[in-house]
CSV table of C-alpha atoms and ligand atoms in Angstrom, one decimal:
chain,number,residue,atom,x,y,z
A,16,UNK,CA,0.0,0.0,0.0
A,17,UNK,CA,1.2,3.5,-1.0
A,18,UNK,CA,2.4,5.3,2.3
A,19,UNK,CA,0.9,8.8,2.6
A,20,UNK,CA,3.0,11.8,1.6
A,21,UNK,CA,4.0,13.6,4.8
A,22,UNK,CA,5.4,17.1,5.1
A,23,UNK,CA,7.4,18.2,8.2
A,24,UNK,CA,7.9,21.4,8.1
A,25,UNK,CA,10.3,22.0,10.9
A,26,UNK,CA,13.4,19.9,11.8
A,27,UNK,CA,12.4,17.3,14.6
A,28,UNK,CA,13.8,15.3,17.1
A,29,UNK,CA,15.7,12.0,15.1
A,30,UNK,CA,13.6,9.7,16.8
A,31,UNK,CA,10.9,11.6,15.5
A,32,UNK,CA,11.6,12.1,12.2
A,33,UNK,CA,12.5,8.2,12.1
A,34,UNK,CA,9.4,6.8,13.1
A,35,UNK,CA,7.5,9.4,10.2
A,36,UNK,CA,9.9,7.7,7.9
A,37,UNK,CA,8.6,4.4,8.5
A,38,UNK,CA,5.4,5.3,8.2
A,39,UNK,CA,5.2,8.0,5.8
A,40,UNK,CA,6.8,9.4,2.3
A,41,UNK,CA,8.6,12.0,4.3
A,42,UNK,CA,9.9,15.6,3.0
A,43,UNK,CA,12.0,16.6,5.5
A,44,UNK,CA,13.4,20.2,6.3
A,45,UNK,CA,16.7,19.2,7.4
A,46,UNK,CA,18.1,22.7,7.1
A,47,UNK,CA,15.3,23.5,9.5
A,48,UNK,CA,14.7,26.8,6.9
A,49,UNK,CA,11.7,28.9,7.8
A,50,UNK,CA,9.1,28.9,4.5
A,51,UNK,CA,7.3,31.2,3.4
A,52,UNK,CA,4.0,31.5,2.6
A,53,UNK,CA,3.9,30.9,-1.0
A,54,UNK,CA,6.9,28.2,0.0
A,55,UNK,CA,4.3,26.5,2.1
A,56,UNK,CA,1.5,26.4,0.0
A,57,UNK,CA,3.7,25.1,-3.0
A,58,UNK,CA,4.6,21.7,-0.5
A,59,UNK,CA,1.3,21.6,1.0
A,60,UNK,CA,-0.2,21.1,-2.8
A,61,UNK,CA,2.4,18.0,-3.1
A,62,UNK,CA,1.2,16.3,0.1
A,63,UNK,CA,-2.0,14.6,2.0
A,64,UNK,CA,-0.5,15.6,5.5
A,65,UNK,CA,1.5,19.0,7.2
A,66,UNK,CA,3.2,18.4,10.5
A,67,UNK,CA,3.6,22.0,11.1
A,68,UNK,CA,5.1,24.1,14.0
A,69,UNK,CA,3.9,26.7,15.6
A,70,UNK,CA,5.9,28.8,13.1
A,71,UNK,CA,4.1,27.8,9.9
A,72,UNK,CA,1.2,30.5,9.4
A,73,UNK,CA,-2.0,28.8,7.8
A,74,UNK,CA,-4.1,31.9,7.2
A,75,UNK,CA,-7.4,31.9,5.1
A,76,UNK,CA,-5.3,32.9,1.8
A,77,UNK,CA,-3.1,30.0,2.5
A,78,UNK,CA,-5.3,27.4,3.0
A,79,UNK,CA,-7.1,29.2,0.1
A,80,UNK,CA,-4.5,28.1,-2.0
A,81,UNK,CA,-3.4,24.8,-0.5
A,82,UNK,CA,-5.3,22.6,-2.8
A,83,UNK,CA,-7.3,19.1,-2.4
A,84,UNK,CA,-4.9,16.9,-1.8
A,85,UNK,CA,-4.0,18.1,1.6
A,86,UNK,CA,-6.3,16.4,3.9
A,87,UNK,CA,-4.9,17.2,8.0
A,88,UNK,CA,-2.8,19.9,9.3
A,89,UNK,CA,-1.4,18.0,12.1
A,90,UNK,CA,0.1,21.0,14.2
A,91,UNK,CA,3.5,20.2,16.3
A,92,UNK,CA,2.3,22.5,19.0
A,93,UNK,CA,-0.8,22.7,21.6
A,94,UNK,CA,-1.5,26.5,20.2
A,95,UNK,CA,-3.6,26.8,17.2
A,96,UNK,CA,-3.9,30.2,16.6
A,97,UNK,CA,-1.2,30.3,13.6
A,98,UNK,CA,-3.6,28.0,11.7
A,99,UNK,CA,-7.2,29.6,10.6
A,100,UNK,CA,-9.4,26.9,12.0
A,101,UNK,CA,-12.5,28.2,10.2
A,102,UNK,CA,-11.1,28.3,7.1
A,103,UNK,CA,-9.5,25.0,7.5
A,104,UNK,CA,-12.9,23.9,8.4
A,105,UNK,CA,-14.9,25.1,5.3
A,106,UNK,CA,-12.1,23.3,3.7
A,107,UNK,CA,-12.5,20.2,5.1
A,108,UNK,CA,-9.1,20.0,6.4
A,109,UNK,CA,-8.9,18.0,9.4
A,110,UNK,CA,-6.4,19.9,12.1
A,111,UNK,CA,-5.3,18.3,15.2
A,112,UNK,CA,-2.3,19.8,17.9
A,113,UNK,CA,-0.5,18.4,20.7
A,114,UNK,CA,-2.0,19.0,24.5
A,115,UNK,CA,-1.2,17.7,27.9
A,116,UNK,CA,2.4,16.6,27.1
A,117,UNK,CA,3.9,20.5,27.2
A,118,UNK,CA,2.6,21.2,30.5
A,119,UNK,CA,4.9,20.2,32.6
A,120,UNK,CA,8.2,21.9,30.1
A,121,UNK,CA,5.8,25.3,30.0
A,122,UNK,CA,5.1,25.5,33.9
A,123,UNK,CA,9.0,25.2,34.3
A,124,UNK,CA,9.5,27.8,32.1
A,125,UNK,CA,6.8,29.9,33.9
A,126,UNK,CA,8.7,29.2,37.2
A,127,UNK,CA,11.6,30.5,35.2
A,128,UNK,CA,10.4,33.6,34.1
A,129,UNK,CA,9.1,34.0,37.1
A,130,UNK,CA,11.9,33.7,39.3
A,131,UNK,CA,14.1,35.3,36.8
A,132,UNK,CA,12.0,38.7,36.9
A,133,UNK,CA,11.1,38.4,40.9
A,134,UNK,CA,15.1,37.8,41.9
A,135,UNK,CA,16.9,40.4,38.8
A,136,UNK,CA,18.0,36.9,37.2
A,137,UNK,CA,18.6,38.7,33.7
A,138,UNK,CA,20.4,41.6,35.6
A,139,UNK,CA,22.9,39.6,37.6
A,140,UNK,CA,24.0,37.4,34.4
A,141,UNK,CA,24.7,40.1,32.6
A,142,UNK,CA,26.6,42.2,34.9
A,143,UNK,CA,29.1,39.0,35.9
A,144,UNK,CA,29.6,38.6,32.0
A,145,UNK,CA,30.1,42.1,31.6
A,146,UNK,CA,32.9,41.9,34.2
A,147,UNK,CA,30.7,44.5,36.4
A,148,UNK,CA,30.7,42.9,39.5
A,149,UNK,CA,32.6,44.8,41.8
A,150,UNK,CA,30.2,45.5,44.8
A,151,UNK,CA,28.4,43.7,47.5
A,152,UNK,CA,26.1,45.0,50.1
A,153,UNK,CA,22.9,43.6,51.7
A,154,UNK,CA,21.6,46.6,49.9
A,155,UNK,CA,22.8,45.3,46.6
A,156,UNK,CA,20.2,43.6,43.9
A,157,UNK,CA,17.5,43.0,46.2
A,158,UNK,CA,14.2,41.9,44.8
A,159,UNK,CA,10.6,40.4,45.3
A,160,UNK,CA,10.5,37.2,47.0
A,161,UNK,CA,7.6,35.1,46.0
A,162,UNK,CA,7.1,33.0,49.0
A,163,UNK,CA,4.0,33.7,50.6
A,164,UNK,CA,2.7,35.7,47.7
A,165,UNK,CA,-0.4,35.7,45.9
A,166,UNK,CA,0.4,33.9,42.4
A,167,UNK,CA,-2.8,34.7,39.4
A,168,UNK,CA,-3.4,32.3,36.9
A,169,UNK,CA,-5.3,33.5,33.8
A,170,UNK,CA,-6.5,30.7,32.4
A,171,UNK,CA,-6.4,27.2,34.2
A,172,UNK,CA,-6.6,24.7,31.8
A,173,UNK,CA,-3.8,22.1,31.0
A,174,UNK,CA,-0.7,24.3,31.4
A,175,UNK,CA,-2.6,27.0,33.9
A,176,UNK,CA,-2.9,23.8,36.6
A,177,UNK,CA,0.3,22.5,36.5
A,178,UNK,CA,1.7,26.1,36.9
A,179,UNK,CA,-0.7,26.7,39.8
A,180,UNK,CA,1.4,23.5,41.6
A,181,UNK,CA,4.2,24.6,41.1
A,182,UNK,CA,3.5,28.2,42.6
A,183,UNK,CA,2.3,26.2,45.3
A,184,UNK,CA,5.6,24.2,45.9
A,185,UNK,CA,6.5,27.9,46.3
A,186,UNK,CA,4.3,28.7,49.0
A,187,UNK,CA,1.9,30.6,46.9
A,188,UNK,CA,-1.7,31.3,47.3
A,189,UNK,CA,-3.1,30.4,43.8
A,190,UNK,CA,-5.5,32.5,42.2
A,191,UNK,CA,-7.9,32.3,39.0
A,192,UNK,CA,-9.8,33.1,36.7
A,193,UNK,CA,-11.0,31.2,33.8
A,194,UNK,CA,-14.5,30.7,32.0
A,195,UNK,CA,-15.8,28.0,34.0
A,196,UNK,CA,-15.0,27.4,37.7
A,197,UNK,CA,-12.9,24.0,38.0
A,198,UNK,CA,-14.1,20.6,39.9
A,199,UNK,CA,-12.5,21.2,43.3
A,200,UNK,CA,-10.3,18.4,42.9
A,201,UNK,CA,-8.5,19.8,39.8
A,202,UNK,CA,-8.7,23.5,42.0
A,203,UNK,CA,-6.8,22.1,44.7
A,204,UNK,CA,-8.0,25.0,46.8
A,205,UNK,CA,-7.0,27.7,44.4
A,206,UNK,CA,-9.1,31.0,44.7
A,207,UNK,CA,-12.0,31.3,41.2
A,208,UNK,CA,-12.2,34.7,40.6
A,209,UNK,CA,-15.7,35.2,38.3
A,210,UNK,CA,-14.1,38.3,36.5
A,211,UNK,CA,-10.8,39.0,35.0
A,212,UNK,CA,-10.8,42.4,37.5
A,213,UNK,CA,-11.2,40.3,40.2
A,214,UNK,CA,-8.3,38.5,39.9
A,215,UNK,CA,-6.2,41.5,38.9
A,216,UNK,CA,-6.8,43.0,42.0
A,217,UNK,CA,-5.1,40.3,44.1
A,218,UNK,CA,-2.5,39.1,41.6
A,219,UNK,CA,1.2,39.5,42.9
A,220,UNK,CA,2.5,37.7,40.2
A,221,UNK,CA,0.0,37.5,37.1
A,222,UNK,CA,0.9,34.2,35.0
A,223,UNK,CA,-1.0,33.8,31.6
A,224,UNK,CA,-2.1,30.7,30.1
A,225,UNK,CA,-5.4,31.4,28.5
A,226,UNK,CA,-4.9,31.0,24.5
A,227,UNK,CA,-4.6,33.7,21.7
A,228,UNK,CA,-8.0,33.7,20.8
A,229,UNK,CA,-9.2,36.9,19.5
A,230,UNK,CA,-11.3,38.0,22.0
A,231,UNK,CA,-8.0,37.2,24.4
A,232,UNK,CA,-5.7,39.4,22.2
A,233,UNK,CA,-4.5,42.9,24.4
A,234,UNK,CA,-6.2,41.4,27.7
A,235,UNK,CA,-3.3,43.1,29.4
A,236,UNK,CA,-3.4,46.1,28.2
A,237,UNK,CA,-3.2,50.2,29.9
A,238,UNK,CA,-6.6,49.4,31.9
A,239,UNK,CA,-5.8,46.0,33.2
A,240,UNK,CA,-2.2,46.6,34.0
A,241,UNK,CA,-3.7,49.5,36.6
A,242,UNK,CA,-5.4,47.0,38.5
A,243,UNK,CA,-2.6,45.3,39.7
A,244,UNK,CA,-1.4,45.8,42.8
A,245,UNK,CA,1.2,48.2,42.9
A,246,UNK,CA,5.1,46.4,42.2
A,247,UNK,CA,3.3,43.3,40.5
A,248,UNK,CA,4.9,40.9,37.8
A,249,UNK,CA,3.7,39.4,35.0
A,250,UNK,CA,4.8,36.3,33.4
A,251,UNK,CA,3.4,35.6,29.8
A,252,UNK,CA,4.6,32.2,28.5
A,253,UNK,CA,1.0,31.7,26.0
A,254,UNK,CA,1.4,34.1,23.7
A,255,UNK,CA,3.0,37.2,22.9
A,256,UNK,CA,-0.7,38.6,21.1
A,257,UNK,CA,-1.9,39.2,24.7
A,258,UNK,CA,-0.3,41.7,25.8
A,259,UNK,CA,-0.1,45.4,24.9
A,260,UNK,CA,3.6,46.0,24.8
A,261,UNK,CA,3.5,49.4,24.6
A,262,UNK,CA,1.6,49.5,27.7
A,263,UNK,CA,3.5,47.2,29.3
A,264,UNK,CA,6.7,48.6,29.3
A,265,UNK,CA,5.1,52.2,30.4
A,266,UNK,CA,3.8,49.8,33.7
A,267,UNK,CA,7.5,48.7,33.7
A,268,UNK,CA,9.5,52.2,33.5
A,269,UNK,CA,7.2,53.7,35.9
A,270,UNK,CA,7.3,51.0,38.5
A,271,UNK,CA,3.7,50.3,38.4
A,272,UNK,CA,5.1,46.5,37.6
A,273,UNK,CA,8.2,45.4,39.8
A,274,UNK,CA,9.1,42.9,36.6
A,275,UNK,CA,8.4,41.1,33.7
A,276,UNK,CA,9.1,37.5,32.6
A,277,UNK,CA,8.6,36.9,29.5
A,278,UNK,CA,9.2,33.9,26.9
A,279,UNK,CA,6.3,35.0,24.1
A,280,UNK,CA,6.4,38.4,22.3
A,281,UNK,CA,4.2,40.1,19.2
A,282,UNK,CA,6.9,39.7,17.3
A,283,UNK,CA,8.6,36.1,16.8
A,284,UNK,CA,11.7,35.7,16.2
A,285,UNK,CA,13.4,39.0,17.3
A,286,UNK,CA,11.4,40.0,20.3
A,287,UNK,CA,10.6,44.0,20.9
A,288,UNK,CA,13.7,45.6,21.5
A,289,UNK,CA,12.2,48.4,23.9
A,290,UNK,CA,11.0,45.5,26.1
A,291,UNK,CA,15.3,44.5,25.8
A,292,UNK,CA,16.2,47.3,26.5
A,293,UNK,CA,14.3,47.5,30.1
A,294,UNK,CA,16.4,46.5,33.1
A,295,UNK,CA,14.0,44.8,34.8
A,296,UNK,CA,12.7,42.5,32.4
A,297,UNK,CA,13.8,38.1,32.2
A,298,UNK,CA,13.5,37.1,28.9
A,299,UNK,CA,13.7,34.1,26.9
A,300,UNK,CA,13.0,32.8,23.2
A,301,UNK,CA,10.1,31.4,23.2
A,302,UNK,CA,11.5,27.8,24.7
A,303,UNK,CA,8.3,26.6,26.7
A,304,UNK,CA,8.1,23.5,25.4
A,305,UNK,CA,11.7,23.2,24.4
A,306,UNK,CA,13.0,20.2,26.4
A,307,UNK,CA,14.2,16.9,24.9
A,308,UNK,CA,12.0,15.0,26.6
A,309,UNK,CA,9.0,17.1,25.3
A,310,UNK,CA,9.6,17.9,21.9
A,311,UNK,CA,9.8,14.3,21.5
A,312,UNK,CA,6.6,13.7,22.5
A,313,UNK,CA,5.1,16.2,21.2
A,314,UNK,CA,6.3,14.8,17.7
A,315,UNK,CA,5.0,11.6,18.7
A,316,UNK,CA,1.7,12.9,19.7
A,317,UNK,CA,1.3,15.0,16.2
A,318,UNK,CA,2.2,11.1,14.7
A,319,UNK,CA,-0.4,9.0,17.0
A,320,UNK,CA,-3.0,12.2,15.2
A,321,UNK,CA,-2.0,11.1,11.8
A,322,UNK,CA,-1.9,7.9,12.2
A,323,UNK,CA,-5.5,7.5,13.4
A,324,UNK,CA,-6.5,9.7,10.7
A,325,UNK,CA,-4.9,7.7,8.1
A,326,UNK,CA,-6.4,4.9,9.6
A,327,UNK,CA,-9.6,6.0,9.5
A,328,UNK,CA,-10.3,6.7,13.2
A,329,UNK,CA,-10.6,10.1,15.0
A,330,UNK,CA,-7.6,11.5,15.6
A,331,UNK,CA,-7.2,11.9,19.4
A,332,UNK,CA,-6.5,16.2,19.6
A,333,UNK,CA,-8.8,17.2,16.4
A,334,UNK,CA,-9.5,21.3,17.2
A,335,UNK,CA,-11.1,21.1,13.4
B,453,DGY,C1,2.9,25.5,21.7
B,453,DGY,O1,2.9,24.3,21.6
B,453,DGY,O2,1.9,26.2,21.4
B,453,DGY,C2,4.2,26.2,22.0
B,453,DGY,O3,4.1,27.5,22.1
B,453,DGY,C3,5.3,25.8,21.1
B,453,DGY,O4,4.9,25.9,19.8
């Protein structure tokens, strides 16, 4: 039997890409190039299945343009919001993504940024690699400590929950708010809030995991960001499209917000280099979900979706 044709877009983990070669007619990106959009669409005529990344942008035009043959975008990432599920719907192109297995990669990475913006982390790097360490006192880079603090989670679902245990291994009093109120054993006493301004108010450290839907995009924003409590920090590992990043760094320089941590921006790759050029800002590359252990299985997952589509089952993570 003829082996489906299979593009991967983006250049996975070996074990990965060895197990689509069994099972697929593979075109590989070993150079790991980013395509562009009329690249894209010129592989995605050629093939029945994407394996995309996060990276790959599937607007309306582009699925306009993709052609019958491709029948599943089977998305290496648990965010969908680079693919235009409606359009992909009207086209009757299946699309599936990868939940559950990132969660415990992003919540470190939360824990990162926010550690890294509570303690100066980006500050005291740089100044030892800039050979600027030359003074101690107990007046000397003192931050926010977090113990005891009140840690918001916008957005509990997958990634939101495991982040709200690991605040609590913190000694954090979770907070949330999210659009329904959880069973209490997936709350594990965490605080629902009913409105987003409710859990503003009592957010010490606001973490966001809610995705980049539209209505979603700016929810921090000028108006928001004032009903923090004074010397907050915010933590965005979701998606950079949430924020207003003009009117977070005006919370930032005036020292409405203590710090930022922040692995997501607007603009991917290259970050916003006013945000860069703040001192009290920990930033990383967008590397959530970028541990060995969980890029693997997120290739695997993205396989187990197109295998049970090929096999004529319901793929397990189908968003379309
Ligand atoms: C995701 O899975 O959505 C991460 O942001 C990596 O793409």
């Amino acid at each position: 039997m003829t082996k489906p044709k299979l593009f991967i877009a983006r250049k996975l983990r070996a074990a990965v890409e060895a197990r689509a070669a069994r099972d697929y007619d593979v075109v590989l990106n070993p150079e790991d190039r980013l395509f562009s959009a009329e690249e894209l669409v010129a592989m995605c005529r050629q093939v029945d299945a994407v394996l995309p990344c996060h990276s790959e942008r599937f607007s309306a035009e582009v699925i306009a343009q993709v052609g019958p043959r491709l029948k599943i975008i089977a998305n290496h990432s648990v965010g969908t919001d680079h693919v235009d599920l409606v359009a992909a719907k009207a086209a009757g192109i299946v699309v599936t993504n990868t939940p559950d297995v990132l969660s415990d990669a992003t919540a470190e990475i939360a824990m990162l940024c926010m550690l890294g913006a509570a303690r100066r982390g980006a500050e005291g790097d740089a100044m030892i690699r800039a050979g600027q360490w030359d003074f101690w006192s107990p007046a000397f880079m003192v931050g926010r400590q977090v113990t005891g603090k009140r840690f918001g989670v916008l957005g509990m679902g997958r990634v939101g929950q495991v982040t709200a245990q690991r605040a609590r291994g913190f000694g954090m009093e979770v907070h949330y708010h999210n659009r329904r109120r959880l069973p209490a054993h997936l709350e594990q006493g965490a605080v629902f809030h009913e409105t987003l301004e409710g859990l503003l108010a009592v957010s010490d450290v606001l973490s966001l995991h809610c995705p980049a839907t539209p209505e979603n995009m700016g929810v921090i924003n000028a108006r928001t960001l004032a009903l923090l409590p004074d010397r907050a920090i915010v933590v965005n590992t979701a998606r950079g499209g949430l924020v207003d990043e003009a009117a977070l760094i005006a919370a930032l320089r005036s020292g409405k917000l203590f710090a930022a941590g922040l692995d997501v921006f607007q603009t991917e790759p290259g970050g916003n280099p006013d945000i860069a050029a703040l001192p009290n800002v920990f930033l990383l590359p967008h590397i959530g979900s970028a541990t060995e252990e969980t890029r693997d299985a997120m290739g695997f997952r993205a396989l187990d979706n197109l295998d049970a589509f090929f096999a004529g089952t319901a793929p397990g993570d189908r968003v379309a």
